[in-house]
Structures are given as structure tokens and as C-alpha cells.
Amino acid sequence: MRLEGKTAVITGAARGIGKEIAIRFAEEGAAVVLVDMQPSEETESQVRALDGPVLSLAVDITDYHAIESMMTRIHEWRGSVDILVNNAGIITREGILDLTKNQWQKIMDVNLNGTFYMCKAILPDMVAQRYGRIVNITSIAGVIGDITASPAYGTSKGAVNTLTRSLARQMAEYGITVNAVAPHAIETDMSAQWSDEKRSSVIESIPLNRMGTARECAHAALFLASDEASFITGETLNLNGGFLMD
Ligand SMILES: NC(=O)c1ccc[n+]([C@@H]2O[C@H](COP(=O)([O-])OP(=O)(O)OC[C@H]3O[C@@H](n4cnc5c(N)ncnc54)[C@H](O)[C@@H]3O)[C@@H](O)[C@H]2O)c1
């Protein structure tokens, strides 16, 4: 098992991509902490059925005090954290002409500041043990700009791609790798908001001619979190069926 004995914290783990990452990591022997502002009992029992240790915590990642309390709970439960997956994210669809200051701020608070807060809280564990894996789930929008979302979304994700490279450089001396997965067109609640017309046009634009799955995102996150990726850091891995090849 590739994550035997490791403790992994996954944000936005109640559903969608985060849920699949939690399941995939538990299948590989990790003790998983499911972090979400709206935890799901169904997800928790699905992960628990895999027989590994599971802790489910209600945490809003925009609230730094809540994150500090979360760390106390995790330390009591398992000791230090080995793997952090920053997956929680939100999206809105307004164009720049309609986007309000509050909408902009909210996206930045969750997608960018929340990611920073989680790294800030967990990195001391990783530095102390001279080992850690951080995987940030960003988006193709953070690489090429927004196709379907508000410009706040792509800007927040692009900033996390840059944060990924900055932390990778600064944390390398402690044996900590920091990478990102940048998905496009994954079947989850987030993409379920698309119209049929939009869905068809997105699929037509993808060389592999289909949407991706949350399970496929989880495989990529697992690879970057595992020791198989020990010489990879600062990388943003495209996961888009060939839509963007760079
Ligand atoms: N679905 C896609 O096509 C797609 C494409 C590119 C990138 N992504 C990214 O992948 C990640 C997961 O996407 P998804 O489609 O599974 O989303 P989703 O909306 O299905 O799930 C997001 C989860 O994050 C949680 N969450 C939101 N705000 C939070 C907060 N402040 N604190 C704690 N938890 C919070 C939600 O409760 C939810 O459980 C996001 O970062 C998203 O931007 C998704």
C-alpha cells in the first residue's frame, strides 16, 4: 500500500473530487482527515468501510481560528500530518462586468487564502519531521484564464499555482514536495451546473472526447502524494483529456 502509516488531510472532502481523493488515499492505507464546511456522513461511512482510521471535521478553511482548533484535534488523534491536499474550492460564473467586489473577495478567501491558511497550519509538522507532501487542486483556468467561470476563479487558481512553486522552492530543503493538479471538465456537482449545450461544446473541444472523472483526479493526487513522485516538486500537472498540452 502506497500511503501506509501516513496521515493525510483533505479539504473539501465531503463530495466530488475531494471525496474520491479521500477514498483513494484510504484504499492505499492512509489515515484520512476529511475536512469540509459541510461534512457528509455518507462520505465518512464510505471511507470508514475501507477499514482505515478516519476523522471527519467541520471546518471552514477561511476561518484561521477554526483551522488552529482542527490542528489540535488532529494532533490528539494521530500526531503530525504527512500529506495535505488543498482541494476545497468554489466557483462563480459572472463576467468581469457583472462581478462584484464581494464575489471577488469570497472566491479569493476560499480558493487562495484558505489554501494558504492550511499550508501555514500544517507545514510546521512537515518541517519538524523533515517530510511532507502538499497537493493543491487548482484548475486549467489558473493556467490559461477562465473559459466558463468568473475571472476571480482563474485568478485565484493561478495564484495557487504560483504559491505551489514558491512553497516548493522554500520547503525543498525539509524534504517537502509541493505540487498541483490542474483539472478541466470533471464530472462533479460543480460542472453539473453547465447547460447541455455547453457540456457538448466542452466535450467536442477535448481530444479524448469526454469529461474526466473525480476518480481520475484522485489517481493524479495519489501519485503526487506518494513516494513514487519523490523527485517532482513545483509541478502543475494538467488533467484535461488533452485540451491543453504544455
Ligand atoms: N469539477 C471540475 O470540473 C473542476 C475543474 C477544475 C478544477 N476543479 C477544482 O477541484 C476542486 C474540487 O471541485 P469539485 O468539483 O469536487 O467541487 P464541489 O463543489 O463538488 O465540492 C467542493 C467541496 O468543498 C467544500 N468547501 C467549499 N468551501 C469550503 C470552505 N470554505 N471550507 C471547507 N470546505 C469548503 C464544499 O462543501 C464541497 O464539499 C475545487 O478546488 C475546484 O475548483 C474542479
mmCIF file with all atom_site columns, C-alpha atoms and ligand atoms in Angstrom, residues 11-18 35-38 59-62 86-90 110-111 137-140 153 157 182-191 194, ligand 1:
data_model
loop_
_atom_site.group_PDB
_atom_site.id
_atom_site.type_symbol
_atom_site.label_atom_id
_atom_site.label_alt_id
_atom_site.label_comp_id
_atom_site.label_asym_id
_atom_site.label_entity_id
_atom_site.label_seq_id
_atom_site.pdbx_PDB_ins_code
_atom_site.Cartn_x
_atom_site.Cartn_y
_atom_site.Cartn_z
_atom_site.occupancy
_atom_site.B_iso_or_equiv
_atom_site.pdbx_formal_charge
_atom_site.auth_seq_id
_atom_site.auth_comp_id
_atom_site.auth_asym_id
_atom_site.auth_atom_id
_atom_site.pdbx_PDB_model_num
ATOM   1  C CA  . THR A 1 11  ? -10.109 19.705 2.308   1.00 0.00 ? 11  THR A CA  1
ATOM   2  C CA  . GLY A 1 12  ? -13.474 19.745 0.549   1.00 0.00 ? 12  GLY A CA  1
ATOM   3  C CA  . ALA A 1 13  ? -13.638 16.006 1.229   1.00 0.00 ? 13  ALA A CA  1
ATOM   4  C CA  . ALA A 1 14  ? -17.424 15.714 1.621   1.00 0.00 ? 14  ALA A CA  1
ATOM   5  C CA  . ARG A 1 15  ? -18.140 15.285 -2.079  1.00 0.00 ? 15  ARG A CA  1
ATOM   6  C CA  . GLY A 1 16  ? -16.807 15.412 -5.629  1.00 0.00 ? 16  GLY A CA  1
ATOM   7  C CA  . ILE A 1 17  ? -13.069 15.289 -6.237  1.00 0.00 ? 17  ILE A CA  1
ATOM   8  C CA  . GLY A 1 18  ? -12.140 15.594 -2.542  1.00 0.00 ? 18  GLY A CA  1
ATOM   9  C CA  . VAL A 1 35  ? -12.196 18.475 6.252   1.00 0.00 ? 35  VAL A CA  1
ATOM   10 C CA  . ASP A 1 36  ? -15.277 20.244 4.940   1.00 0.00 ? 36  ASP A CA  1
ATOM   11 C CA  . MET A 1 37  ? -17.558 23.110 5.952   1.00 0.00 ? 37  MET A CA  1
ATOM   12 C CA  . GLN A 1 38  ? -20.471 20.730 5.321   1.00 0.00 ? 38  GLN A CA  1
ATOM   13 C CA  . VAL A 1 59  ? -14.041 23.350 9.266   1.00 0.00 ? 59  VAL A CA  1
ATOM   14 C CA  . ASP A 1 60  ? -14.454 26.460 7.160   1.00 0.00 ? 60  ASP A CA  1
ATOM   15 C CA  . ILE A 1 61  ? -10.986 26.914 5.666   1.00 0.00 ? 61  ILE A CA  1
ATOM   16 C CA  . THR A 1 62  ? -11.450 30.696 5.535   1.00 0.00 ? 62  THR A CA  1
ATOM   17 C CA  . ASN A 1 86  ? -5.929  21.516 -0.692  1.00 0.00 ? 86  ASN A CA  1
ATOM   18 C CA  . ASN A 1 87  ? -8.985  20.626 -2.734  1.00 0.00 ? 87  ASN A CA  1
ATOM   19 C CA  . ALA A 1 88  ? -11.831 22.783 -1.323  1.00 0.00 ? 88  ALA A CA  1
ATOM   20 C CA  . GLY A 1 89  ? -12.820 25.432 -3.823  1.00 0.00 ? 89  GLY A CA  1
ATOM   21 C CA  . ILE A 1 90  ? -15.748 27.494 -5.038  1.00 0.00 ? 90  ILE A CA  1
ATOM   22 C CA  . VAL A 1 110 ? -11.739 30.213 -0.092  1.00 0.00 ? 110 VAL A CA  1
ATOM   23 C CA  . ASN A 1 111 ? -9.547  29.272 -3.053  1.00 0.00 ? 111 ASN A CA  1
ATOM   24 C CA  . ILE A 1 137 ? -6.108  21.109 -6.722  1.00 0.00 ? 137 ILE A CA  1
ATOM   25 C CA  . THR A 1 138 ? -6.162  24.143 -8.993  1.00 0.00 ? 138 THR A CA  1
ATOM   26 C CA  . SER A 1 139 ? -7.700  24.376 -12.479 1.00 0.00 ? 139 SER A CA  1
ATOM   27 C CA  . ILE A 1 140 ? -6.924  24.835 -16.138 1.00 0.00 ? 140 ILE A CA  1
ATOM   28 C CA  . TYR A 1 153 ? -11.837 31.923 -10.157 1.00 0.00 ? 153 TYR A CA  1
ATOM   29 C CA  . LYS A 1 157 ? -6.238  29.257 -9.113  1.00 0.00 ? 157 LYS A CA  1
ATOM   30 C CA  . ALA A 1 182 ? -4.970  21.406 -12.745 1.00 0.00 ? 182 ALA A CA  1
ATOM   31 C CA  . PRO A 1 183 ? -8.159  19.665 -13.906 1.00 0.00 ? 183 PRO A CA  1
ATOM   32 C CA  . HIS A 1 184 ? -10.608 20.675 -16.613 1.00 0.00 ? 184 HIS A CA  1
ATOM   33 C CA  . ALA A 1 185 ? -14.119 19.356 -17.229 1.00 0.00 ? 185 ALA A CA  1
ATOM   34 C CA  . ILE A 1 186 ? -14.549 16.847 -14.413 1.00 0.00 ? 186 ILE A CA  1
ATOM   35 C CA  . GLU A 1 187 ? -17.995 15.324 -13.701 1.00 0.00 ? 187 GLU A CA  1
ATOM   36 C CA  . THR A 1 188 ? -18.958 16.705 -10.254 1.00 0.00 ? 188 THR A CA  1
ATOM   37 C CA  . ASP A 1 189 ? -21.621 18.975 -8.715  1.00 0.00 ? 189 ASP A CA  1
ATOM   38 C CA  . MET A 1 190 ? -19.524 21.939 -9.849  1.00 0.00 ? 190 MET A CA  1
ATOM   39 C CA  . SER A 1 191 ? -19.753 21.044 -13.560 1.00 0.00 ? 191 SER A CA  1
ATOM   40 C CA  . TRP A 1 194 ? -23.478 23.528 -17.118 1.00 0.00 ? 194 TRP A CA  1
HETATM 41 N N1  . LIG B 2 .   ? -15.307 19.870 -11.317 1.00 0.00 ? 1   LIG B N1  1
HETATM 42 C C1  . LIG B 2 .   ? -14.470 20.410 -12.202 1.00 0.00 ? 1   LIG B C1  1
HETATM 43 O O1  . LIG B 2 .   ? -14.707 20.338 -13.435 1.00 0.00 ? 1   LIG B O1  1
HETATM 44 C C2  . LIG B 2 .   ? -13.222 21.101 -11.749 1.00 0.00 ? 1   LIG B C2  1
HETATM 45 C C3  . LIG B 2 .   ? -12.341 21.564 -12.751 1.00 0.00 ? 1   LIG B C3  1
HETATM 46 C C4  . LIG B 2 .   ? -11.187 22.212 -12.349 1.00 0.00 ? 1   LIG B C4  1
HETATM 47 C C5  . LIG B 2 .   ? -10.886 22.378 -11.005 1.00 0.00 ? 1   LIG B C5  1
HETATM 48 N N2  . LIG B 2 .   ? -11.754 21.920 -10.055 1.00 0.00 ? 1   LIG B N2  1
HETATM 49 C C6  . LIG B 2 .   ? -11.396 22.137 -8.650  1.00 0.00 ? 1   LIG B C6  1
HETATM 50 O O2  . LIG B 2 .   ? -11.439 20.922 -7.933  1.00 0.00 ? 1   LIG B O2  1
HETATM 51 C C7  . LIG B 2 .   ? -11.803 21.162 -6.577  1.00 0.00 ? 1   LIG B C7  1
HETATM 52 C C8  . LIG B 2 .   ? -12.991 20.288 -6.181  1.00 0.00 ? 1   LIG B C8  1
HETATM 53 O O3  . LIG B 2 .   ? -14.030 20.545 -7.107  1.00 0.00 ? 1   LIG B O3  1
HETATM 54 P P1  . LIG B 2 .   ? -15.415 19.734 -7.083  1.00 0.00 ? 1   LIG B P1  1
HETATM 55 O O4  . LIG B 2 .   ? -15.921 19.795 -8.468  1.00 0.00 ? 1   LIG B O4  1
HETATM 56 O O5  . LIG B 2 .   ? -15.237 18.429 -6.406  1.00 0.00 ? 1   LIG B O5  1
HETATM 57 O O6  . LIG B 2 .   ? -16.269 20.754 -6.183  1.00 0.00 ? 1   LIG B O6  1
HETATM 58 P P2  . LIG B 2 .   ? -17.599 20.506 -5.324  1.00 0.00 ? 1   LIG B P2  1
HETATM 59 O O7  . LIG B 2 .   ? -18.310 21.821 -5.336  1.00 0.00 ? 1   LIG B O7  1
HETATM 60 O O8  . LIG B 2 .   ? -18.331 19.286 -5.790  1.00 0.00 ? 1   LIG B O8  1
HETATM 61 O O9  . LIG B 2 .   ? -17.025 20.211 -3.851  1.00 0.00 ? 1   LIG B O9  1
HETATM 62 C C9  . LIG B 2 .   ? -16.300 21.200 -3.143  1.00 0.00 ? 1   LIG B C9  1
HETATM 63 C C10 . LIG B 2 .   ? -16.271 20.834 -1.669  1.00 0.00 ? 1   LIG B C10 1
HETATM 64 O O10 . LIG B 2 .   ? -15.552 21.891 -0.988  1.00 0.00 ? 1   LIG B O10 1
HETATM 65 C C11 . LIG B 2 .   ? -16.277 22.237 0.186   1.00 0.00 ? 1   LIG B C11 1
HETATM 66 N N3  . LIG B 2 .   ? -15.982 23.642 0.538   1.00 0.00 ? 1   LIG B N3  1
HETATM 67 C C12 . LIG B 2 .   ? -16.307 24.749 -0.153  1.00 0.00 ? 1   LIG B C12 1
HETATM 68 N N4  . LIG B 2 .   ? -15.925 25.848 0.520   1.00 0.00 ? 1   LIG B N4  1
HETATM 69 C C13 . LIG B 2 .   ? -15.326 25.418 1.663   1.00 0.00 ? 1   LIG B C13 1
HETATM 70 C C14 . LIG B 2 .   ? -14.745 26.075 2.779   1.00 0.00 ? 1   LIG B C14 1
HETATM 71 N N5  . LIG B 2 .   ? -14.721 27.441 2.866   1.00 0.00 ? 1   LIG B N5  1
HETATM 72 N N6  . LIG B 2 .   ? -14.236 25.338 3.779   1.00 0.00 ? 1   LIG B N6  1
HETATM 73 C C15 . LIG B 2 .   ? -14.286 23.984 3.726   1.00 0.00 ? 1   LIG B C15 1
HETATM 74 N N7  . LIG B 2 .   ? -14.834 23.294 2.699   1.00 0.00 ? 1   LIG B N7  1
HETATM 75 C C16 . LIG B 2 .   ? -15.362 24.005 1.679   1.00 0.00 ? 1   LIG B C16 1
HETATM 76 C C17 . LIG B 2 .   ? -17.743 22.051 -0.198  1.00 0.00 ? 1   LIG B C17 1
HETATM 77 O O11 . LIG B 2 .   ? -18.575 21.920 0.964   1.00 0.00 ? 1   LIG B O11 1
HETATM 78 C C18 . LIG B 2 .   ? -17.674 20.768 -1.041  1.00 0.00 ? 1   LIG B C18 1
HETATM 79 O O12 . LIG B 2 .   ? -17.798 19.602 -0.256  1.00 0.00 ? 1   LIG B O12 1
HETATM 80 C C19 . LIG B 2 .   ? -12.101 22.671 -6.473  1.00 0.00 ? 1   LIG B C19 1
HETATM 81 O O13 . LIG B 2 .   ? -10.979 23.345 -5.948  1.00 0.00 ? 1   LIG B O13 1
HETATM 82 C C20 . LIG B 2 .   ? -12.335 23.071 -7.915  1.00 0.00 ? 1   LIG B C20 1
HETATM 83 O O14 . LIG B 2 .   ? -12.047 24.429 -8.140  1.00 0.00 ? 1   LIG B O14 1
HETATM 84 C C21 . LIG B 2 .   ? -12.915 21.289 -10.392 1.00 0.00 ? 1   LIG B C21 1
#
